[in-house]
PDB file of C-alpha atoms in Angstrom:
ATOM      1  CA  ARG A   7      90.890 175.205 -42.239  1.00 43.00           C
ATOM      2  CA  GLY A   8      87.551 175.362 -40.402  1.00 43.00           C
ATOM      3  CA  ALA A   9      88.380 178.803 -38.941  1.00 45.00           C
ATOM      4  CA  SER A  10      89.270 180.193 -42.365  1.00 47.00           C
ATOM      5  CA  LEU A  11      86.089 178.779 -43.863  1.00 42.00           C
ATOM      6  CA  LEU A  12      84.030 180.240 -41.013  1.00 43.00           C
ATOM      7  CA  SER A  13      85.537 183.685 -41.494  1.00 48.00           C
ATOM      8  CA  LEU A  14      84.902 183.418 -45.216  1.00 44.00           C
ATOM      9  CA  ALA A  15      81.269 182.438 -44.583  1.00 44.00           C
ATOM     10  CA  THR A  16      80.518 185.178 -42.099  1.00 46.00           C
ATOM     11  CA  ALA A  17      82.147 187.826 -44.273  1.00 46.00           C
ATOM     12  CA  SER A  18      79.773 187.308 -47.171  1.00 44.00           C
ATOM     13  CA  HIS A  19      76.543 186.286 -45.280  1.00 42.00           C
ATOM     14  CA  SER A  20      75.764 183.729 -47.965  1.00 43.00           C
ATOM     15  CA  SER A  21      76.586 180.081 -48.641  1.00 43.00           C
ATOM     16  CA  CYS A  22      76.337 180.373 -52.426  1.00 43.00           C
ATOM     17  CA  PRO A  23      79.726 179.821 -54.122  1.00 42.00           C
ATOM     18  CA  GLN A  24      78.900 182.340 -56.879  1.00 44.00           C
ATOM     19  CA  ALA A  25      78.454 185.129 -54.304  1.00 43.00           C
ATOM     20  CA  LEU A  26      81.650 184.389 -52.360  1.00 44.00           C
ATOM     21  CA  PRO A  27      85.100 185.637 -53.334  1.00 49.00           C
ATOM     22  CA  MET A  28      86.366 182.304 -54.625  1.00 47.00           C
ATOM     23  CA  ILE A  29      89.079 183.716 -56.886  1.00 50.00           C
ATOM     24  CA  GLY A  30      92.154 181.487 -56.723  1.00 51.00           C
ATOM     25  CA  VAL A  31      90.429 178.851 -54.558  1.00 50.00           C
ATOM     26  CA  PRO A  32      90.739 175.281 -55.881  1.00 57.00           C
ATOM     27  CA  ALA A  33      87.585 173.403 -56.898  1.00 58.00           C
ATOM     28  CA  LEU A  34      87.992 170.850 -54.076  1.00 52.00           C
ATOM     29  CA  ALA A  35      88.170 173.617 -51.463  1.00 55.00           C
ATOM     30  CA  ARG A  36      85.097 175.281 -52.958  1.00 56.00           C
ATOM     31  CA  ALA A  37      83.117 172.036 -52.776  1.00 57.00           C
ATOM     32  CA  GLN A  38      84.198 171.415 -49.190  1.00 59.00           C
ATOM     33  CA  PHE A  39      83.218 174.961 -48.258  1.00 54.00           C
ATOM     34  CA  CYS A  40      79.759 174.544 -49.748  1.00 59.00           C
ATOM     35  CA  ARG A  41      79.259 171.455 -47.580  1.00 60.00           C
ATOM     36  CA  THR A  42      80.623 172.856 -44.279  1.00 56.00           C
ATOM     37  CA  ALA A  43      79.672 176.540 -44.420  1.00 56.00           C
ATOM     38  CA  PRO A  44      76.019 176.091 -43.335  1.00 54.00           C
ATOM     39  CA  LEU A  45      77.088 173.911 -40.390  1.00 46.00           C
ATOM     40  CA  LEU A  46      79.774 176.357 -39.318  1.00 47.00           C
ATOM     41  CA  MET A  47      77.405 179.311 -39.504  1.00 51.00           C
ATOM     42  CA  LEU A  48      74.807 177.378 -37.473  1.00 43.00           C
ATOM     43  CA  ALA A  49      77.385 176.546 -34.821  1.00 44.00           C
ATOM     44  CA  ALA A  50      78.467 180.185 -34.639  1.00 47.00           C
ATOM     45  CA  SER A  51      74.872 181.365 -34.155  1.00 49.00           C
ATOM     46  CA  ASN A  52      73.929 178.530 -31.715  1.00 51.00           C
ATOM     47  CA  PRO A  53      76.477 178.293 -28.843  1.00 57.00           C
ATOM     48  CA  ALA A  54      76.709 175.230 -26.656  1.00 74.00           C
ATOM     49  CA  LEU A  55      74.172 174.777 -23.876  1.00 79.00           C
ATOM     50  CA  PRO A  56      75.398 175.259 -20.295  1.00 84.00           C
ATOM     51  CA  ALA A  57      76.281 172.121 -18.377  1.00 87.00           C
ATOM     52  CA  VAL A  58      73.954 170.814 -15.693  1.00 88.00           C
ATOM     53  CA  GLY A  59      75.222 171.840 -12.259  1.00 88.00           C
ATOM     54  CA  SER A  60      77.249 174.803 -13.481  1.00 89.00           C
ATOM     55  CA  LEU A  61      76.972 178.174 -11.700  1.00 89.00           C
ATOM     56  CA  HIS A  62      76.187 181.377 -13.571  1.00 89.00           C
ATOM     57  CA  VAL A  63      75.194 184.963 -12.936  1.00 90.00           C
ATOM     58  CA  GLY A  64      71.654 185.534 -14.122  1.00 90.00           C
ATOM     59  CA  VAL A  65      70.073 188.870 -14.936  1.00 90.00           C
ATOM     60  CA  VAL A  66      66.316 188.967 -14.442  1.00 90.00           C
ATOM     61  CA  GLU A  67      64.702 189.893 -17.750  1.00 91.00           C
ATOM     62  CA  SER A  68      61.025 189.390 -16.860  1.00 91.00           C
ATOM     63  CA  VAL A  69      59.042 188.343 -13.790  1.00 90.00           C
ATOM     64  CA  VAL A  70      55.841 186.320 -13.978  1.00 89.00           C
ATOM     65  CA  THR A  71      53.615 184.736 -11.351  1.00 85.00           C
ATOM     66  CA  TYR A  72      55.283 181.329 -11.495  1.00 87.00           C
ATOM     67  CA  GLY A  73      58.901 182.514 -11.631  1.00 90.00           C
ATOM     68  CA  ALA A  74      61.394 184.690 -13.469  1.00 91.00           C
ATOM     69  CA  PHE A  75      63.248 184.431 -16.764  1.00 93.00           C
ATOM     70  CA  CYS A  76      66.968 185.144 -16.428  1.00 91.00           C
ATOM     71  CA  SER A  77      69.607 185.638 -19.099  1.00 91.00           C
ATOM     72  CA  LEU A  78      72.938 183.977 -18.351  1.00 90.00           C
ATOM     73  CA  GLU A  79      76.085 186.072 -18.457  1.00 87.00           C
ATOM     74  CA  GLY A  80      78.749 184.521 -20.654  1.00 81.00           C
ATOM     75  CA  GLN A  81      76.058 182.599 -22.577  1.00 81.00           C
ATOM     76  CA  PRO A  82      74.783 185.001 -25.248  1.00 81.00           C
ATOM     77  CA  GLY A  83      71.284 184.220 -26.360  1.00 81.00           C
ATOM     78  CA  ARG A  84      70.707 181.784 -23.491  1.00 84.00           C
ATOM     79  CA  ASP A  85      68.054 182.323 -20.844  1.00 87.00           C
ATOM     80  CA  GLY A  86      66.329 180.020 -18.383  1.00 91.00           C
ATOM     81  CA  LEU A  87      63.374 179.831 -16.049  1.00 91.00           C
ATOM     82  CA  LEU A  88      63.889 180.340 -12.332  1.00 91.00           C
ATOM     83  CA  HIS A  89      60.781 178.718 -10.882  1.00 91.00           C
ATOM     84  CA  VAL A  90      59.086 180.276  -7.865  1.00 87.00           C
ATOM     85  CA  SER A  91      59.786 177.146  -5.800  1.00 86.00           C
ATOM     86  CA  HIS A  92      63.569 177.538  -6.373  1.00 87.00           C
ATOM     87  CA  ILE A  93      63.937 181.278  -5.764  1.00 85.00           C
ATOM     88  CA  ASP A  94      64.799 181.365  -2.056  1.00 81.00           C
ATOM     89  CA  PRO A  95      68.463 180.322  -1.499  1.00 79.00           C
ATOM     90  CA  SER A  96      67.616 178.904   1.939  1.00 72.00           C
ATOM     91  CA  GLY A  97      64.884 176.672   0.519  1.00 73.00           C
ATOM     92  CA  GLY A  98      61.992 178.727   1.878  1.00 71.00           C
ATOM     93  CA  ARG A  99      58.629 179.168   0.251  1.00 73.00           C
ATOM     94  CA  VAL A 100      57.980 182.165  -1.998  1.00 77.00           C
ATOM     95  CA  GLU A 101      54.333 182.664  -2.858  1.00 78.00           C
ATOM     96  CA  VAL A 102      54.729 185.276  -5.626  1.00 80.00           C
ATOM     97  CA  ALA A 103      57.917 185.849  -7.615  1.00 83.00           C
ATOM     98  CA  GLU A 104      57.351 189.615  -7.724  1.00 83.00           C
ATOM     99  CA  ASP A 105      57.842 189.773  -3.948  1.00 78.00           C
ATOM    100  CA  ALA A 106      61.434 188.496  -4.198  1.00 80.00           C
ATOM    101  CA  LEU A 107      62.729 189.612  -7.600  1.00 84.00           C
ATOM    102  CA  ALA A 108      62.561 192.600  -9.901  1.00 85.00           C
ATOM    103  CA  VAL A 109      63.647 193.204 -13.471  1.00 88.00           C
ATOM    104  CA  GLY A 110      67.377 193.934 -13.597  1.00 87.00           C
ATOM    105  CA  ASP A 111      68.354 192.011 -10.445  1.00 86.00           C
ATOM    106  CA  ARG A 112      71.568 190.007 -10.661  1.00 88.00           C
ATOM    107  CA  VAL A 113      71.478 186.655  -8.893  1.00 88.00           C
ATOM    108  CA  ARG A 114      73.683 183.589  -8.874  1.00 88.00           C
ATOM    109  CA  VAL A 115      71.916 180.505 -10.197  1.00 91.00           C
ATOM    110  CA  ARG A 116      72.668 176.834 -10.780  1.00 91.00           C
ATOM    111  CA  VAL A 117      71.575 174.975 -13.910  1.00 92.00           C
ATOM    112  CA  THR A 118      69.394 172.055 -12.785  1.00 91.00           C
ATOM    113  CA  SER A 119      68.260 170.622 -16.130  1.00 90.00           C
ATOM    114  CA  VAL A 120      68.535 171.177 -19.860  1.00 89.00           C
ATOM    115  CA  ALA A 121      65.874 169.547 -22.032  1.00 87.00           C
ATOM    116  CA  ASP A 122      64.885 170.400 -25.612  1.00 84.00           C
ATOM    117  CA  GLY A 123      66.775 173.675 -25.422  1.00 82.00           C
ATOM    118  CA  LYS A 124      64.932 174.755 -22.258  1.00 88.00           C
ATOM    119  CA  ILE A 125      67.076 175.618 -19.247  1.00 91.00           C
ATOM    120  CA  SER A 126      65.849 175.270 -15.656  1.00 91.00           C
ATOM    121  CA  LEU A 127      67.580 177.343 -12.987  1.00 92.00           C
ATOM    122  CA  SER A 128      67.666 177.250  -9.190  1.00 91.00           C
ATOM    123  CA  CYS A 129      69.005 179.458  -6.391  1.00 87.00           C
ATOM    124  CA  ARG A 130      68.698 176.854  -3.637  1.00 84.00           C
ATOM    125  CA  GLY A 131      71.984 176.350  -1.825  1.00 79.00           C
ATOM    126  CA  VAL A 132      73.793 178.992  -3.913  1.00 83.00           C
ATOM    127  CA  GLN A 133      75.603 181.731  -2.006  1.00 76.00           C
ATOM    128  CA  GLN A 134      74.727 185.125  -3.422  1.00 78.00           C
ATOM    129  CA  GLY A 135      77.111 187.962  -4.158  1.00 71.00           C
ATOM    130  CA  GLY A 136      77.071 191.588  -3.146  1.00 69.00           C
ATOM    131  CA  ASP A 137      74.922 192.581  -6.128  1.00 70.00           C
ATOM    132  CA  ALA A 138      72.072 190.257  -5.123  1.00 69.00           C
ATOM    133  CA  PRO A 139      68.950 191.542  -3.316  1.00 69.00           C
ATOM    134  CA  ALA A 140      69.549 192.523   0.297  1.00 61.00           C
ATOM    135  CA  ALA A 141      67.335 189.790   1.747  1.00 59.00           C
ATOM    136  CA  TRP A 142      69.283 187.134  -0.162  1.00 62.00           C
ATOM    137  CA  ARG A 143      72.665 188.232   1.184  1.00 56.00           C
ATOM    138  CA  LEU A 144      71.578 187.326   4.718  1.00 56.00           C
ATOM    139  CA  TRP A 145      71.824 183.625   3.898  1.00 57.00           C
ATOM    140  CA  THR A 146      75.145 181.782   4.014  1.00 61.00           C
ATOM    141  CA  PRO A 147      75.644 178.061   3.255  1.00 59.00           C
ATOM    142  CA  SER A 148      76.562 175.773   6.142  1.00 56.00           C
ATOM    143  CA  HIS A 149      79.929 174.791   4.654  1.00 55.00           C
ATOM    144  CA  VAL A 150      80.937 178.469   4.559  1.00 58.00           C
ATOM    145  CA  LEU A 151      79.846 179.168   8.137  1.00 67.00           C
ATOM    146  CA  GLY A 152      81.657 176.222   9.640  1.00 75.00           C
ATOM    147  CA  SER A 153      81.301 175.379  13.324  1.00 84.00           C
ATOM    148  CA  PRO A 154      80.102 177.970  15.866  1.00 87.00           C
ATOM    149  CA  PRO A 155      82.800 179.568  18.023  1.00 89.00           C
ATOM    150  CA  THR A 156      83.626 178.025  21.373  1.00 90.00           C
ATOM    151  CA  ALA A 157      84.108 179.777  24.697  1.00 90.00           C
ATOM    152  CA  ARG A 158      87.887 179.789  24.223  1.00 90.00           C
ATOM    153  CA  THR A 159      87.505 181.345  20.765  1.00 90.00           C
ATOM    154  CA  LEU A 160      85.217 184.071  22.111  1.00 91.00           C
ATOM    155  CA  GLU A 161      87.719 184.947  24.833  1.00 89.00           C
ATOM    156  CA  GLY A 162      90.298 185.863  22.189  1.00 89.00           C
ATOM    157  CA  LEU A 163      88.020 188.123  20.133  1.00 90.00           C
ATOM    158  CA  GLU A 164      88.296 191.904  20.385  1.00 90.00           C
ATOM    159  CA  CYS A 165      84.518 192.274  20.180  1.00 91.00           C
ATOM    160  CA  VAL A 166      84.096 190.443  23.510  1.00 93.00           C
ATOM    161  CA  VAL A 167      84.683 192.564  26.624  1.00 92.00           C
ATOM    162  CA  LEU A 168      84.960 191.013  30.093  1.00 92.00           C
ATOM    163  CA  SER A 169      84.282 192.991  33.271  1.00 91.00           C
ATOM    164  CA  TYR A 170      84.214 192.013  36.942  1.00 90.00           C
ATOM    165  CA  SER A 171      82.319 193.257  39.969  1.00 88.00           C
ATOM    166  CA  ARG A 172      81.532 192.252  43.544  1.00 84.00           C
ATOM    167  CA  SER A 173      79.529 189.068  43.639  1.00 77.00           C
ATOM    168  CA  SER A 174      76.371 188.579  45.662  1.00 75.00           C
ATOM    169  CA  GLY A 175      76.311 184.870  44.901  1.00 67.00           C
ATOM    170  CA  ALA A 176      78.415 182.038  46.216  1.00 65.00           C
ATOM    171  CA  GLY A 177      81.437 183.262  48.119  1.00 59.00           C
ATOM    172  CA  GLY A 178      81.171 182.294  51.727  1.00 59.00           C
ATOM    173  CA  GLN A 179      82.940 184.809  53.946  1.00 57.00           C
ATOM    174  CA  ALA A 180      84.117 186.734  50.838  1.00 61.00           C
ATOM    175  CA  VAL A 181      80.603 187.423  49.543  1.00 61.00           C
ATOM    176  CA  ASN A 182      80.121 191.070  48.434  1.00 66.00           C
ATOM    177  CA  LYS A 183      83.834 191.660  49.144  1.00 74.00           C
ATOM    178  CA  LEU A 184      85.689 190.226  46.129  1.00 79.00           C
ATOM    179  CA  SER A 185      85.152 190.965  42.436  1.00 83.00           C
ATOM    180  CA  THR A 186      84.356 187.446  41.336  1.00 85.00           C
ATOM    181  CA  LYS A 187      81.226 188.211  39.324  1.00 88.00           C
ATOM    182  CA  CYS A 188      81.958 188.126  35.549  1.00 91.00           C
ATOM    183  CA  GLU A 189      80.063 189.962  32.843  1.00 91.00           C
ATOM    184  CA  ALA A 190      80.771 189.133  29.179  1.00 92.00           C
ATOM    185  CA  ARG A 191      79.602 191.592  26.488  1.00 92.00           C
ATOM    186  CA  LEU A 192      79.630 190.808  22.776  1.00 92.00           C
ATOM    187  CA  CYS A 193      79.421 193.736  20.352  1.00 92.00           C
ATOM    188  CA  VAL A 194      77.564 192.198  17.414  1.00 90.00           C
ATOM    189  CA  ALA A 195      78.429 194.949  14.923  1.00 89.00           C
ATOM    190  CA  HIS A 196      82.196 194.392  15.361  1.00 90.00           C
ATOM    191  CA  SER A 197      82.069 190.597  15.273  1.00 89.00           C
ATOM    192  CA  PRO A 198      83.925 188.894  12.365  1.00 87.00           C
ATOM    193  CA  TRP A 199      80.927 186.832  11.256  1.00 85.00           C
ATOM    194  CA  PRO A 200      78.591 187.033   8.250  1.00 80.00           C
ATOM    195  CA  ASP A 201      75.749 189.521   8.182  1.00 78.00           C
ATOM    196  CA  ALA A 202      73.210 186.710   8.431  1.00 77.00           C
ATOM    197  CA  VAL A 203      74.627 185.589  11.788  1.00 84.00           C
ATOM    198  CA  LYS A 204      74.697 189.169  13.058  1.00 86.00           C
ATOM    199  CA  ALA A 205      71.064 189.694  12.101  1.00 84.00           C
ATOM    200  CA  ARG A 206      70.003 186.535  13.915  1.00 84.00           C
ATOM    201  CA  LEU A 207      72.036 187.505  16.993  1.00 87.00           C
ATOM    202  CA  LEU A 208      70.272 190.864  17.206  1.00 86.00           C
ATOM    203  CA  GLN A 209      66.914 189.087  17.039  1.00 84.00           C
ATOM    204  CA  LEU A 210      67.671 187.111  20.194  1.00 80.00           C
ATOM    205  CA  GLY A 211      65.873 188.006  23.381  1.00 73.00           C
ATOM    206  CA  GLY A 212      69.086 188.813  25.254  1.00 72.00           C
ATOM    207  CA  ALA A 213      70.291 191.536  22.857  1.00 80.00           C
ATOM    208  CA  THR A 214      70.417 195.093  24.212  1.00 83.00           C
ATOM    209  CA  ARG A 215      69.362 198.251  22.395  1.00 83.00           C
ATOM    210  CA  GLY A 216      73.007 199.031  21.705  1.00 85.00           C
ATOM    211  CA  GLY A 217      73.420 195.799  19.755  1.00 87.00           C
ATOM    212  CA  GLU A 218      75.252 193.818  22.427  1.00 89.00           C
ATOM    213  CA  LEU A 219      74.786 190.362  23.896  1.00 89.00           C
ATOM    214  CA  LEU A 220      75.234 190.077  27.650  1.00 90.00           C
ATOM    215  CA  ALA A 221      76.087 186.993  29.716  1.00 91.00           C
ATOM    216  CA  VAL A 222      76.582 187.188  33.494  1.00 91.00           C
ATOM    217  CA  SER A 223      77.814 184.553  35.931  1.00 91.00           C
ATOM    218  CA  ASP A 224      78.238 184.638  39.706  1.00 87.00           C
ATOM    219  CA  ARG A 225      77.569 181.025  40.579  1.00 87.00           C
ATOM    220  CA  HIS A 226      81.129 180.171  41.566  1.00 87.00           C
ATOM    221  CA  ARG A 227      83.471 181.500  44.215  1.00 84.00           C
ATOM    222  CA  THR A 228      86.405 182.197  41.905  1.00 87.00           C
ATOM    223  CA  GLN A 229      86.804 184.727  39.149  1.00 87.00           C
ATOM    224  CA  ALA A 230      88.211 182.168  36.698  1.00 91.00           C
ATOM    225  CA  ALA A 231      85.271 179.799  37.130  1.00 91.00           C
ATOM    226  CA  ASN A 232      82.735 182.616  36.638  1.00 91.00           C
ATOM    227  CA  ARG A 233      84.632 183.846  33.568  1.00 91.00           C
ATOM    228  CA  LYS A 234      84.489 180.373  32.032  1.00 93.00           C
ATOM    229  CA  ASP A 235      80.800 180.045  32.842  1.00 93.00           C
ATOM    230  CA  ALA A 236      79.950 183.459  31.334  1.00 92.00           C
ATOM    231  CA  LEU A 237      81.847 182.678  28.140  1.00 93.00           C
ATOM    232  CA  GLU A 238      80.083 179.328  27.849  1.00 93.00           C
ATOM    233  CA  LYS A 239      76.713 181.070  28.185  1.00 92.00           C
ATOM    234  CA  LEU A 240      77.738 183.554  25.499  1.00 92.00           C
ATOM    235  CA  ALA A 241      78.907 180.732  23.223  1.00 92.00           C
ATOM    236  CA  ALA A 242      75.544 178.997  23.685  1.00 91.00           C
ATOM    237  CA  LEU A 243      73.733 182.165  22.579  1.00 90.00           C
ATOM    238  CA  VAL A 244      75.933 182.452  19.499  1.00 90.00           C
ATOM    239  CA  ALA A 245      75.418 178.773  18.681  1.00 89.00           C
ATOM    240  CA  ASP A 246      71.627 179.216  18.802  1.00 88.00           C
ATOM    241  CA  ALA A 247      71.820 181.942  16.147  1.00 85.00           C
ATOM    242  CA  TRP A 248      74.682 180.425  14.150  1.00 84.00           C
ATOM    243  CA  ARG A 249      72.569 178.181  11.916  1.00 79.00           C
ATOM    244  CA  PRO A 250      69.574 179.558  10.025  1.00 74.00           C
ATOM    245  CA  PRO A 251      66.239 178.193  11.251  1.00 70.00           C
ATOM    246  CA  LYS A 252      64.974 175.203   9.384  1.00 66.00           C
ATOM    247  CA  VAL A 253      62.341 176.114   6.845  1.00 58.00           C
ATOM    248  CA  ARG A 254      59.366 173.810   7.146  1.00 60.00           C
ATOM    249  CA  ARG A 255      57.309 173.609   3.992  1.00 59.00           C
ATOM    250  CA  GLN A 256      53.727 172.440   4.095  1.00 63.00           C
ATOM    251  CA  ARG A 257      53.403 169.157   2.263  1.00 64.00           C
ATOM    252  CA  SER A 258      50.706 168.937  -0.376  1.00 69.00           C
ATOM    253  CA  GLY A 259      49.397 165.519  -1.334  1.00 75.00           C
ATOM    254  CA  LEU A 260      50.936 162.185  -0.466  1.00 78.00           C
ATOM    255  CA  SER A 261      54.607 161.584   0.115  1.00 79.00           C
ATOM    256  CA  GLU A 262      56.586 159.043  -1.876  1.00 83.00           C
ATOM    257  CA  ARG A 263      56.268 156.528   0.941  1.00 86.00           C
ATOM    258  CA  GLY A 264      52.510 157.105   1.143  1.00 87.00           C
ATOM    259  CA  LYS A 265      52.130 156.633  -2.594  1.00 88.00           C
ATOM    260  CA  ARG A 266      54.120 153.409  -2.419  1.00 90.00           C
ATOM    261  CA  GLN A 267      51.982 152.069   0.425  1.00 92.00           C
ATOM    262  CA  ARG A 268      48.824 153.006  -1.452  1.00 91.00           C
ATOM    263  CA  ARG A 269      49.955 151.142  -4.562  1.00 92.00           C
ATOM    264  CA  ASP A 270      50.847 148.051  -2.514  1.00 92.00           C
ATOM    265  CA  GLU A 271      47.467 148.098  -0.793  1.00 93.00           C
ATOM    266  CA  LYS A 272      45.628 148.428  -4.095  1.00 92.00           C
ATOM    267  CA  ARG A 273      47.632 145.547  -5.543  1.00 91.00           C
ATOM    268  CA  ARG A 274      46.813 143.302  -2.592  1.00 90.00           C
ATOM    269  CA  THR A 275      43.119 144.183  -2.825  1.00 90.00           C
ATOM    270  CA  SER A 276      43.117 143.473  -6.553  1.00 88.00           C
ATOM    271  CA  GLU A 277      44.756 140.069  -6.030  1.00 85.00           C
ATOM    272  CA  LYS A 278      42.232 139.221  -3.315  1.00 83.00           C
ATOM    273  CA  LYS A 279      39.269 140.075  -5.572  1.00 82.00           C
ATOM    274  CA  ARG A 280      40.813 138.214  -8.478  1.00 77.00           C
ATOM    275  CA  GLY A 281      41.130 135.115  -6.298  1.00 74.00           C
ATOM    276  CA  ARG A 282      37.491 135.349  -5.311  1.00 73.00           C
ATOM    277  CA  SER A 283      36.441 135.690  -8.938  1.00 68.00           C
ATOM    278  CA  GLU A 284      38.529 132.719  -9.998  1.00 64.00           C
ATOM    279  CA  GLY A 285      37.008 130.592  -7.221  1.00 63.00           C
ATOM    280  CA  ARG A 286      33.477 131.452  -8.236  1.00 65.00           C
ATOM    281  CA  ARG A 287      34.355 130.882 -11.875  1.00 63.00           C
ATOM    282  CA  GLY A 288      35.830 127.468 -11.094  1.00 64.00           C
ATOM    283  CA  LEU A 289      32.689 126.423  -9.164  1.00 69.00           C
ATOM    284  CA  TYR A 290      30.481 127.543 -12.027  1.00 71.00           C
ATOM    285  CA  GLU A 291      32.546 125.568 -14.530  1.00 74.00           C
ATOM    286  CA  ALA A 292      32.304 122.416 -12.372  1.00 76.00           C
ATOM    287  CA  ARG A 293      28.529 122.706 -12.151  1.00 78.00           C
ATOM    288  CA  ARG A 294      28.255 123.281 -15.866  1.00 80.00           C
ATOM    289  CA  LYS A 295      30.284 120.177 -16.633  1.00 82.00           C
ATOM    290  CA  VAL A 296      28.091 118.082 -14.336  1.00 81.00           C
ATOM    291  CA  LEU A 297      24.934 119.346 -16.003  1.00 83.00           C
ATOM    292  CA  VAL A 298      26.329 118.723 -19.495  1.00 85.00           C
ATOM    293  CA  ALA A 299      27.337 115.192 -18.536  1.00 85.00           C
ATOM    294  CA  ALA A 300      23.913 114.494 -17.037  1.00 84.00           C
ATOM    295  CA  ALA A 301      22.177 115.783 -20.132  1.00 83.00           C
ATOM    296  CA  ALA A 302      24.361 113.653 -22.395  1.00 83.00           C
ATOM    297  CA  LEU A 303      23.654 110.605 -20.269  1.00 81.00           C
ATOM    298  CA  SER A 304      19.911 111.162 -20.378  1.00 77.00           C
ATOM    299  CA  LEU A 305      19.995 111.448 -24.167  1.00 71.00           C
ATOM    300  CA  SER A 306      22.066 108.305 -24.606  1.00 68.00           C
ATOM    301  CA  VAL A 307      19.717 106.103 -22.534  1.00 59.00           C
ATOM    302  CA  PRO A 308      16.525 105.190 -24.525  1.00 60.00           C
ATOM    303  CA  ARG A 309      13.233 105.750 -22.844  1.00 55.00           C
ATOM    304  CA  LEU A 310      11.288 102.572 -21.988  1.00 51.00           C
ATOM    305  CA  GLY A 311       7.648 102.521 -22.965  1.00 53.00           C
ATOM    306  CA  VAL A 312       5.131 102.011 -20.176  1.00 48.00           C
ATOM    307  CA  PRO A 313       2.193  99.672 -21.112  1.00 53.00           C
ATOM    308  CA  ALA A 314      -1.200 101.140 -20.796  1.00 46.00           C
TER     309      ALA A 314
END
């Protein structure tokens, strides 16, 4: 019944029963329509607000100094503010919103709060898609990355090439005679890891111009021991670049703990001063009572005349 009434209301663009085609409609139905039509039309023009914590694709409509206003796909007529402090997915600091976003960019956002029809959005901790800005695609959440590969895992990858040569290290009588020296090369471009990990691997000091990581070992006398050692060195390099560096934000003002300590200190100082005031007030009241009693006593005792 509500759907039929809604279609009837939207067809005529008026809630007046004289303007609607009410031919053959009973009087009770007409009265019910007059009561529910405005509410149904309001509900049709005002869709439900997005739930807090839900993920959406936002299209940047305008960029201002303190953030960007994004329209939510699948929520017609709904837009929210992406504050400048919540723009970077990795939690970094963005000074000016224009440096990170432009009109027309498509980013994935999370609804953080909905109050009085105003929607607050955030990109922190949200993995971006392929249509996001290039700098944003280099960040991957920790739960998607998982644990860094071990030496045994690296040995089974096609992008890792092992080669052997004569060792000048430990070998005893076989030094410079046997191919016990192991060299492990990792081709970063062909590795099966996210682009963010590849970019951090290429920024390491041990990366070559050809985009390879090199780990060499000749500490042991056997080929197997040097191979294990080289793979462990390579795994340590990968582990260093596996997690994104922690973003340290400069703190402004007092922390919550500092504010709490400051309030406690002020309360203790206030109680101390109040105790001093009460002590002085009590001493003053005692003196006043003594003086009043002495004055009353002097008035009650008649003065004796002294003969001339």
